[in-house]
PDB file of C-alpha atoms and ligand atoms in Angstrom:
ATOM      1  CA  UNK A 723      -5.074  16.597   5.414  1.00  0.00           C
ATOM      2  CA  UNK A 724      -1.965  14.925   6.607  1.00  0.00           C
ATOM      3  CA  UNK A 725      -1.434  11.895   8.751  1.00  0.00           C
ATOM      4  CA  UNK A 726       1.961  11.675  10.713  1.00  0.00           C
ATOM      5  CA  UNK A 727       4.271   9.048  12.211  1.00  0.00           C
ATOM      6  CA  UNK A 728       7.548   8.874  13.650  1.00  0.00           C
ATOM      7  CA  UNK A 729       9.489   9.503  10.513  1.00  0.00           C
ATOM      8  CA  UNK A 730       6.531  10.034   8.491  1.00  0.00           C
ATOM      9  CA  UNK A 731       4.279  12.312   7.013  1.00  0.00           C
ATOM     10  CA  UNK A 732       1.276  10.689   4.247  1.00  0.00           C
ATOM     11  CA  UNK A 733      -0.227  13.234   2.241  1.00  0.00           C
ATOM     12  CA  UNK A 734      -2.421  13.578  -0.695  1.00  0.00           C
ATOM     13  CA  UNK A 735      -0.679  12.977  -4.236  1.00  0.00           C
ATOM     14  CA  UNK A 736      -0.430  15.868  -6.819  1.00  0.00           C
ATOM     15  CA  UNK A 737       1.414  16.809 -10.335  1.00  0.00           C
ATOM     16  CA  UNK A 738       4.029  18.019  -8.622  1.00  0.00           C
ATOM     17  CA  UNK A 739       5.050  13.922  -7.421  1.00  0.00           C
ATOM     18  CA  UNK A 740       5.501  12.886 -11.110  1.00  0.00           C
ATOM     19  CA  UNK A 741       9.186  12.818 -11.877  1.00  0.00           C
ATOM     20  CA  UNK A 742      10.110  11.347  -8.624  1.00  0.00           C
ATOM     21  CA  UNK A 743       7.060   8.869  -9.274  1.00  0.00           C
ATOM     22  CA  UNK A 744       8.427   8.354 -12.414  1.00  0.00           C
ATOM     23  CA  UNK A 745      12.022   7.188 -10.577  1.00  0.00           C
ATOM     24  CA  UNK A 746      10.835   4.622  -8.472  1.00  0.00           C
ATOM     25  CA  UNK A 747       7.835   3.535 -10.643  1.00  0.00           C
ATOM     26  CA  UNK A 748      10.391   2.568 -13.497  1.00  0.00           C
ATOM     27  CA  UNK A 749      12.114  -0.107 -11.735  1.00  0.00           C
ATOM     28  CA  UNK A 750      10.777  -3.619 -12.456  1.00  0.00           C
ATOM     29  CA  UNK A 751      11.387  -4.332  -9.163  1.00  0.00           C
ATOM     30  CA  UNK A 752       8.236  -2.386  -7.620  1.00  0.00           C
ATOM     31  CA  UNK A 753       4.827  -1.901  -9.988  1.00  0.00           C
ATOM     32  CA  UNK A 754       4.864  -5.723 -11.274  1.00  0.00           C
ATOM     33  CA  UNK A 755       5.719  -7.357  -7.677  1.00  0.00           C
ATOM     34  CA  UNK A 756       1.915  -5.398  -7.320  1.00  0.00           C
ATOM     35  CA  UNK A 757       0.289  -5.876 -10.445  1.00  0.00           C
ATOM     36  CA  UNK A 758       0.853  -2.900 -12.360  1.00  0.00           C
ATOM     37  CA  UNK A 759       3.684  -2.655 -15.864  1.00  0.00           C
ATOM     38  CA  UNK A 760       6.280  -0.276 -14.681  1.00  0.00           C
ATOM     39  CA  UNK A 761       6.152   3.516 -16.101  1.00  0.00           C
ATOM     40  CA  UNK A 762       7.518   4.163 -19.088  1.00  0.00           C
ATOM     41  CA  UNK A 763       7.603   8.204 -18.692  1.00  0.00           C
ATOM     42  CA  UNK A 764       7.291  10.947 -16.331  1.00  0.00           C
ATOM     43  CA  UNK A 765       4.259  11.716 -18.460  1.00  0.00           C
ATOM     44  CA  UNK A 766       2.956   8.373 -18.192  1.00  0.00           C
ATOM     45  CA  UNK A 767       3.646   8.468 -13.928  1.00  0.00           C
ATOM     46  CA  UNK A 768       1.411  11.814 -13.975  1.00  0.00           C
ATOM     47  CA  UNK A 769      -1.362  10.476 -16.131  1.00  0.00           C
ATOM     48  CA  UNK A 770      -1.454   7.870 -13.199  1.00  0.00           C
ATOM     49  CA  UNK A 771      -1.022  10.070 -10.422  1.00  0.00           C
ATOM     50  CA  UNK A 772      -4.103  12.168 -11.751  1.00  0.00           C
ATOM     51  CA  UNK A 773      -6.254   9.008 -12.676  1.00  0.00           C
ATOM     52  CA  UNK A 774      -4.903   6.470  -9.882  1.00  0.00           C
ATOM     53  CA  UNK A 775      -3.046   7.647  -6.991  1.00  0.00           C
ATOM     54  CA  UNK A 776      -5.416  10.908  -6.264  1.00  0.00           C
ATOM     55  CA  UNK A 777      -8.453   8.935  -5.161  1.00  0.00           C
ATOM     56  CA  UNK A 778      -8.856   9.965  -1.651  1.00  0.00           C
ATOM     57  CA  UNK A 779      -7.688   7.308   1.059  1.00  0.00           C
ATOM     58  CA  UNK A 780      -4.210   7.120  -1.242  1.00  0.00           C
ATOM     59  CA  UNK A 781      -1.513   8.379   0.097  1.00  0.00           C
ATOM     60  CA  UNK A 782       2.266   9.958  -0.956  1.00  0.00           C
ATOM     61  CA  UNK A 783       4.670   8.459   1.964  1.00  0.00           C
ATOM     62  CA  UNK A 784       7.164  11.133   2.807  1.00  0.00           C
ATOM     63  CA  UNK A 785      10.290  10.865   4.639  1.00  0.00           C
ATOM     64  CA  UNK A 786      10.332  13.545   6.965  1.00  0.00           C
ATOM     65  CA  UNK A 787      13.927  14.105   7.486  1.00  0.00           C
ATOM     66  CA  UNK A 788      14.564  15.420   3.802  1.00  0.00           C
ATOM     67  CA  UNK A 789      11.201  15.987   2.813  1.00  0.00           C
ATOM     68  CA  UNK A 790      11.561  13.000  -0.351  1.00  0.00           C
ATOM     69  CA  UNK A 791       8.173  10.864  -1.932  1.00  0.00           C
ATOM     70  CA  UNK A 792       9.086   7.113  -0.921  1.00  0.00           C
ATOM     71  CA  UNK A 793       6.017   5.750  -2.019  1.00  0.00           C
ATOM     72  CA  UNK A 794       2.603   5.403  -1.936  1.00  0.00           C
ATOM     73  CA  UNK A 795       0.012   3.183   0.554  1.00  0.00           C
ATOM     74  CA  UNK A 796      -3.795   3.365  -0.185  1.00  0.00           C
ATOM     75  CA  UNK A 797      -7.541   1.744   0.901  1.00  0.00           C
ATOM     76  CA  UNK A 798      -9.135   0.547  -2.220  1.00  0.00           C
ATOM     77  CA  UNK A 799     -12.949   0.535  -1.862  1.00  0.00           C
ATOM     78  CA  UNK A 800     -14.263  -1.642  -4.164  1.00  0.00           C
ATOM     79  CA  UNK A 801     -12.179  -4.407  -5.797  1.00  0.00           C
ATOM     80  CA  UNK A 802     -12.611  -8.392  -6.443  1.00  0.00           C
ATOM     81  CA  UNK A 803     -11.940  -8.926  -2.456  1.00  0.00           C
ATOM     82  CA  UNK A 804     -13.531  -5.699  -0.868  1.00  0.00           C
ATOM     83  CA  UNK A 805     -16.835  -5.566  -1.685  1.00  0.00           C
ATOM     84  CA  UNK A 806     -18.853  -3.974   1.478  1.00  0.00           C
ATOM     85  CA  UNK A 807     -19.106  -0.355   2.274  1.00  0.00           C
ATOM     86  CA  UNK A 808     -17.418  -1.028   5.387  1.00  0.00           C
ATOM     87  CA  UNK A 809     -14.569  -2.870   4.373  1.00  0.00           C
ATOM     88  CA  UNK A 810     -11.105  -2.024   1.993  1.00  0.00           C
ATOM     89  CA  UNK A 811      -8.366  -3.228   0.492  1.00  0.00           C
ATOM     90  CA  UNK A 812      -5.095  -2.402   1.038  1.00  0.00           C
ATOM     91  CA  UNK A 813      -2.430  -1.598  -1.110  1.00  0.00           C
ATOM     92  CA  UNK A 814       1.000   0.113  -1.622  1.00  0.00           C
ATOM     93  CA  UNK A 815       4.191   0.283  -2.850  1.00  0.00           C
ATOM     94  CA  UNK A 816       8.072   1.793  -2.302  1.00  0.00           C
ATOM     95  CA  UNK A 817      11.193   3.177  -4.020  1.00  0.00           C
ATOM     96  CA  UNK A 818      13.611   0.247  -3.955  1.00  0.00           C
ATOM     97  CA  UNK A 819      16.487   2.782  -2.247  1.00  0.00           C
ATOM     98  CA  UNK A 820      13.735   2.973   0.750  1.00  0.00           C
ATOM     99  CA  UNK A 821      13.314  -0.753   1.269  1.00  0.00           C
ATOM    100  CA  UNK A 822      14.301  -2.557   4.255  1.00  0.00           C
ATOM    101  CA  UNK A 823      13.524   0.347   6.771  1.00  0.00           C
ATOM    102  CA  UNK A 824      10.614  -0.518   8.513  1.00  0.00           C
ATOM    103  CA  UNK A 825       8.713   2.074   6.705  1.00  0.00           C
ATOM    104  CA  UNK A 826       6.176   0.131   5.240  1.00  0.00           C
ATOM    105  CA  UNK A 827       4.640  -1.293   8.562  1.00  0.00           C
ATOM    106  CA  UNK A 828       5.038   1.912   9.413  1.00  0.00           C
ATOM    107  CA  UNK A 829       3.010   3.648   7.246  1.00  0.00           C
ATOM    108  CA  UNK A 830       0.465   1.216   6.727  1.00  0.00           C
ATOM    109  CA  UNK A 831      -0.362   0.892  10.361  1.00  0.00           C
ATOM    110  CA  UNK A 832      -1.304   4.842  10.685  1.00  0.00           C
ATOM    111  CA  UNK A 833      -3.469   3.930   7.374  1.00  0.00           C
ATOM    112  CA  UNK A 834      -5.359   1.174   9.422  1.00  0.00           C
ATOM    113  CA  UNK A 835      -5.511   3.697  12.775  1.00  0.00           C
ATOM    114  CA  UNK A 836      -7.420   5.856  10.050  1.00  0.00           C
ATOM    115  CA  UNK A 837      -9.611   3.272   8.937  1.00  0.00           C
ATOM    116  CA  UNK A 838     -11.077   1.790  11.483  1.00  0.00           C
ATOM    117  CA  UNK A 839     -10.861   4.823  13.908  1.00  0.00           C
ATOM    118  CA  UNK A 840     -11.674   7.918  11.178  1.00  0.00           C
ATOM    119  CA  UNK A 841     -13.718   5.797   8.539  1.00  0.00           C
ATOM    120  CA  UNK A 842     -15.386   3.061  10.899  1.00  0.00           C
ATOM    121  CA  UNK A 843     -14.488   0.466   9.057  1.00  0.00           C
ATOM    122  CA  UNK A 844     -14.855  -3.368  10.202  1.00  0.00           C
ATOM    123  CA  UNK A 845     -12.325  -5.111   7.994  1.00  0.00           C
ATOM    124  CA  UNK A 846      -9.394  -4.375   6.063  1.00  0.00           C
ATOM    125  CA  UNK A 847      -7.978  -6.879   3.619  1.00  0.00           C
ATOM    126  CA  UNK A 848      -4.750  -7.146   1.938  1.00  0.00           C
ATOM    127  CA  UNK A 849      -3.189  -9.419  -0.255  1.00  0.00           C
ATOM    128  CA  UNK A 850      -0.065 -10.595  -1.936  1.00  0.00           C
ATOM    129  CA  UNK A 851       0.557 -12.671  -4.952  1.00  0.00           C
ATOM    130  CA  UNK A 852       2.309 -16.074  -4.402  1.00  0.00           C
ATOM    131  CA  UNK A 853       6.347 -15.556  -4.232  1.00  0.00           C
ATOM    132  CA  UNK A 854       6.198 -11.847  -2.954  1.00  0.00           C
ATOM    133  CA  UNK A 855       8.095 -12.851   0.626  1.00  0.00           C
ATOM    134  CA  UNK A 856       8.484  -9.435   1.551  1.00  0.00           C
ATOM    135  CA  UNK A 857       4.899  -8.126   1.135  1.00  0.00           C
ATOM    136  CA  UNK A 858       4.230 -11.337   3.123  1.00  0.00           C
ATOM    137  CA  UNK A 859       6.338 -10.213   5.648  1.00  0.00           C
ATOM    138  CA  UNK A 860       4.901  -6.294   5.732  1.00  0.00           C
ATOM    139  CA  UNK A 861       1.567  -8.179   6.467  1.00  0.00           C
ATOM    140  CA  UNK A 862       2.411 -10.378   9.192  1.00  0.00           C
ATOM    141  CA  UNK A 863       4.182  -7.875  10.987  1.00  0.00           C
ATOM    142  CA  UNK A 864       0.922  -5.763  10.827  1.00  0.00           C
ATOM    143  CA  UNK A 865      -1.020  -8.533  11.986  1.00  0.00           C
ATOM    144  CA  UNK A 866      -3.017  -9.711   9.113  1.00  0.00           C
ATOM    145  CA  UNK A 867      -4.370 -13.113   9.367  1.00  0.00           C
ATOM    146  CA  UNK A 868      -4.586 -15.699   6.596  1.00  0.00           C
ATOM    147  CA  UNK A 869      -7.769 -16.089   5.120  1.00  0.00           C
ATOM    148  CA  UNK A 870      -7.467 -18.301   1.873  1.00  0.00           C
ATOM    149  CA  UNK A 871      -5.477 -18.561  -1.344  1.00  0.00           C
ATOM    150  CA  UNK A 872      -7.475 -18.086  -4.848  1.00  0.00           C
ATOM    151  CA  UNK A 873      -5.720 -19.712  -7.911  1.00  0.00           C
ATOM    152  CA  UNK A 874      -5.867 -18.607 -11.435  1.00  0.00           C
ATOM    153  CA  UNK A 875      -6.718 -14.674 -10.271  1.00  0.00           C
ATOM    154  CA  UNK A 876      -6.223 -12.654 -13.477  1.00  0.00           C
ATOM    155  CA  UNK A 877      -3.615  -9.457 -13.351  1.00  0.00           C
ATOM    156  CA  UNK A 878      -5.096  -7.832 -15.942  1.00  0.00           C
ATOM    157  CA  UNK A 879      -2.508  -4.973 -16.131  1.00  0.00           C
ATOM    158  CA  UNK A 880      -0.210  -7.229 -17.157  1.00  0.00           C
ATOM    159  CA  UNK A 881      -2.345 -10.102 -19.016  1.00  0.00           C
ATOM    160  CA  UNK A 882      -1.245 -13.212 -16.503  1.00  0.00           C
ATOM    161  CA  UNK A 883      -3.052 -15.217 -14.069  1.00  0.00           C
ATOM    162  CA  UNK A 884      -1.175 -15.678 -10.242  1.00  0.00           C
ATOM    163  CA  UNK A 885      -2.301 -17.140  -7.308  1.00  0.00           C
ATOM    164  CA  UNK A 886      -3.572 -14.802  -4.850  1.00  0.00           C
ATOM    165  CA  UNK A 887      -3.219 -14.914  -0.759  1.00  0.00           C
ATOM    166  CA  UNK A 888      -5.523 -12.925   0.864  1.00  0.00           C
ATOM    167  CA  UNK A 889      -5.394 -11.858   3.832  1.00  0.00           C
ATOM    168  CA  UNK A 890      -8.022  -9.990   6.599  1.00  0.00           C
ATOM    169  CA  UNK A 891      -8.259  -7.859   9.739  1.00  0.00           C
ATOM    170  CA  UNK A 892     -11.128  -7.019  11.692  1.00  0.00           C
ATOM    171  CA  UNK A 893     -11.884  -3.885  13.533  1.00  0.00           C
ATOM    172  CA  UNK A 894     -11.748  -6.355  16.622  1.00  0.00           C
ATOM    173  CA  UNK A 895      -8.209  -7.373  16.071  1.00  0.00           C
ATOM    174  CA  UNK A 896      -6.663  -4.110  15.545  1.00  0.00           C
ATOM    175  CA  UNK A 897      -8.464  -2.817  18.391  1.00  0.00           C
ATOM    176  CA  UNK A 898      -6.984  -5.621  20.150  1.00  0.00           C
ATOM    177  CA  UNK A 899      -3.875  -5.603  18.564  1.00  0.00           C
ATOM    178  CA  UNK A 900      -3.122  -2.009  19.603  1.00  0.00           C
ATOM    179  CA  UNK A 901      -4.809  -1.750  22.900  1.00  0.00           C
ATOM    180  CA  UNK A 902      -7.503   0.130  21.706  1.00  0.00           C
ATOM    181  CA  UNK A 903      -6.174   3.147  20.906  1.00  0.00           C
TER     182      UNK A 903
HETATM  183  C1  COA B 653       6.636  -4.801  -0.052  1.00  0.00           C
HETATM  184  C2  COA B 653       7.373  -3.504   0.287  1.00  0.00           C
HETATM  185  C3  COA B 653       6.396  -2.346   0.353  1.00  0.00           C
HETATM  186  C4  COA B 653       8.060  -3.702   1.664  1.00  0.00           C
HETATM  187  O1  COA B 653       8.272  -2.456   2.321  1.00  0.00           O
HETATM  188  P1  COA B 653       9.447  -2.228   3.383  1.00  0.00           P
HETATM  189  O2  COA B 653       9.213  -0.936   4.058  1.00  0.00           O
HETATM  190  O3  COA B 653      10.750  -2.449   2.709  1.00  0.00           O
HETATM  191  O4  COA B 653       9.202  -3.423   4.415  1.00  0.00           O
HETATM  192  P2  COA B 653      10.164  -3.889   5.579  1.00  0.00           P
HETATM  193  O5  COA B 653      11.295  -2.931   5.781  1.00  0.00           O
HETATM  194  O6  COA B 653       9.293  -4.221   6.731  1.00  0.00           O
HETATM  195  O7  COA B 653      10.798  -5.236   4.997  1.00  0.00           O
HETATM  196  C5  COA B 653       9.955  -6.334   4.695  1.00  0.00           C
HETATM  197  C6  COA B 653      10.798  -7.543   4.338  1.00  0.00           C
HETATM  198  O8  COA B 653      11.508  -7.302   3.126  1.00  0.00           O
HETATM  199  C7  COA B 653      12.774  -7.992   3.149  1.00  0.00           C
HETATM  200  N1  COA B 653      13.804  -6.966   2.901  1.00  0.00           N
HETATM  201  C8  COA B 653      14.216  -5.998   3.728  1.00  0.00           C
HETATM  202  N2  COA B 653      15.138  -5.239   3.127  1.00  0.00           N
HETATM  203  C9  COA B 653      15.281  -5.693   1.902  1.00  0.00           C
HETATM  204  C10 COA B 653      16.074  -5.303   0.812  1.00  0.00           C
HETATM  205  N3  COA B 653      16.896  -4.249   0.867  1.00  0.00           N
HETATM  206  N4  COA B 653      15.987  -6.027  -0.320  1.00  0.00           N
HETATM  207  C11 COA B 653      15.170  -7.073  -0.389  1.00  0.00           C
HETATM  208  N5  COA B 653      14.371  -7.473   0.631  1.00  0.00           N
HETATM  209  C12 COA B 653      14.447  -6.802   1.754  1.00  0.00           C
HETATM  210  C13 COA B 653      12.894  -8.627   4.482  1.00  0.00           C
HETATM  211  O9  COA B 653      12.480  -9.964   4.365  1.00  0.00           O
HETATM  212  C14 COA B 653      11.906  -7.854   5.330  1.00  0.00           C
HETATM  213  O10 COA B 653      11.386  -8.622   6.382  1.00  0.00           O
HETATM  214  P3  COA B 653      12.158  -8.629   7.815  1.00  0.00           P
HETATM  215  O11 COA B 653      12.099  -7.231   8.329  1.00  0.00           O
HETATM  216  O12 COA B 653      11.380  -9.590   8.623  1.00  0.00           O
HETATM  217  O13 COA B 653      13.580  -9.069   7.550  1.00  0.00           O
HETATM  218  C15 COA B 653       8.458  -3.186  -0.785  1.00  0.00           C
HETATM  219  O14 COA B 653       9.351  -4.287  -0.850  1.00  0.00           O
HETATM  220  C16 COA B 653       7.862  -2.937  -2.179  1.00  0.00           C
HETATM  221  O15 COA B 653       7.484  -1.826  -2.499  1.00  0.00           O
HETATM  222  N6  COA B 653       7.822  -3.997  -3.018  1.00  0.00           N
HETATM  223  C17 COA B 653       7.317  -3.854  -4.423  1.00  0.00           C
HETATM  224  C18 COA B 653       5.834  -3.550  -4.507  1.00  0.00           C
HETATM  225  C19 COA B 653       4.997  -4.559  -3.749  1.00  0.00           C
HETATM  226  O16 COA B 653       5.309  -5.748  -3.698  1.00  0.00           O
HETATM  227  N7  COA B 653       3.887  -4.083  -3.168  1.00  0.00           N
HETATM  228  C20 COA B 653       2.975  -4.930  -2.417  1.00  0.00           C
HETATM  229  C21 COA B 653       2.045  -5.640  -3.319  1.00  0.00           C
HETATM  230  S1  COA B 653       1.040  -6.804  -2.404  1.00  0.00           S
END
């Protein structure tokens, strides 16, 4: 299955992704801004493409113009904020040479079409830790609204405690949000 936007195409992750995972995952820049140690080989990005990034509501971006992996955006089922059957968390990430495009809001708003239209959802969550200003800004421009902040929320991928924002939106606001579509 493949979802499509403008410039978009999001499409299951395979083997094939791991060397171009490897090339964005490396960079210090992306995994720990998210929680995550960068990779440390392309073996290492495949092991985590196989064990990680194939569950099935994660999703390879690809730029449609050249056909080239940008990143990856994902609904988490069950983590220390999503807890219902009907609800998911959030979560992605991009190469640092694809930043500052839009593509981001992008992609994550054909994610949340999918989720509450496809997978009936009623509430999506997504969060950022404390300092990440531009995941802050991907989240306000999809129209996530503040919940509350949790202190002290362990990272244990990389052994540290951050504080946590947490954000929330309801099948009722995105319908609203994009005129029921
Ligand atoms: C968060 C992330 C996905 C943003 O994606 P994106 O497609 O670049 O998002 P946008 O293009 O909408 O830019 C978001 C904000 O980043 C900032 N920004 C834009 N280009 C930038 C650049 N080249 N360098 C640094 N910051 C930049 C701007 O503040 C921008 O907001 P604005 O459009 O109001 O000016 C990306 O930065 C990333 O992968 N970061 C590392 C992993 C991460 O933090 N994941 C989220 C965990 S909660």
């Amino acid at each position: 299955m493949i979802l499509e936007t403008e410039r978009l195409l999001l499409r299951h992750w395979t083997e094939e992704d791991a060397a171009a995972c490897y090339r964005y995952a490396r960079d210090l820049r992306v995994g720990p801004a998210a929680g995550w140690p960068a990779h440390n080989s392309v073996e290492e990005s495949r092991g985590i493409i196989r064990s990680v990034l194939m569950r099935p509501e994660t999703w390879a971006i690809v730029w449609k113009q050249t056909d080239q992996l940008v990143g990856s955006v994902g609904l988490d089922f069950h983590t220390p904020v999503s807890r219902g059957s009907d609800e998911a968390e959030l979560g992605y990430w991009l190469g640092v040479p694809w930043w500052g495009r839009g593509i981001m809001p992008e992609a994550a708003r054909r994610l949340l079409r999918r989720a509450f239209e496809d997978l009936g959802l009623k509430r999506v969550w997504c969060c950022y830790y404390a300092g990440n200003e531009k995941s802050k800004r991907v989240q306000e421009k999809l129209g996530f609204r503040y919940v509350r902040t949790d202190e002290n929320v362990p990272v244990p991928l990389l052994g540290e405690f951050r504080t946590d924002i947490v954000n929330c939106m309801t099948r009722e606001a995105w319908v609203e949000r994009s005129g029921g579509e």
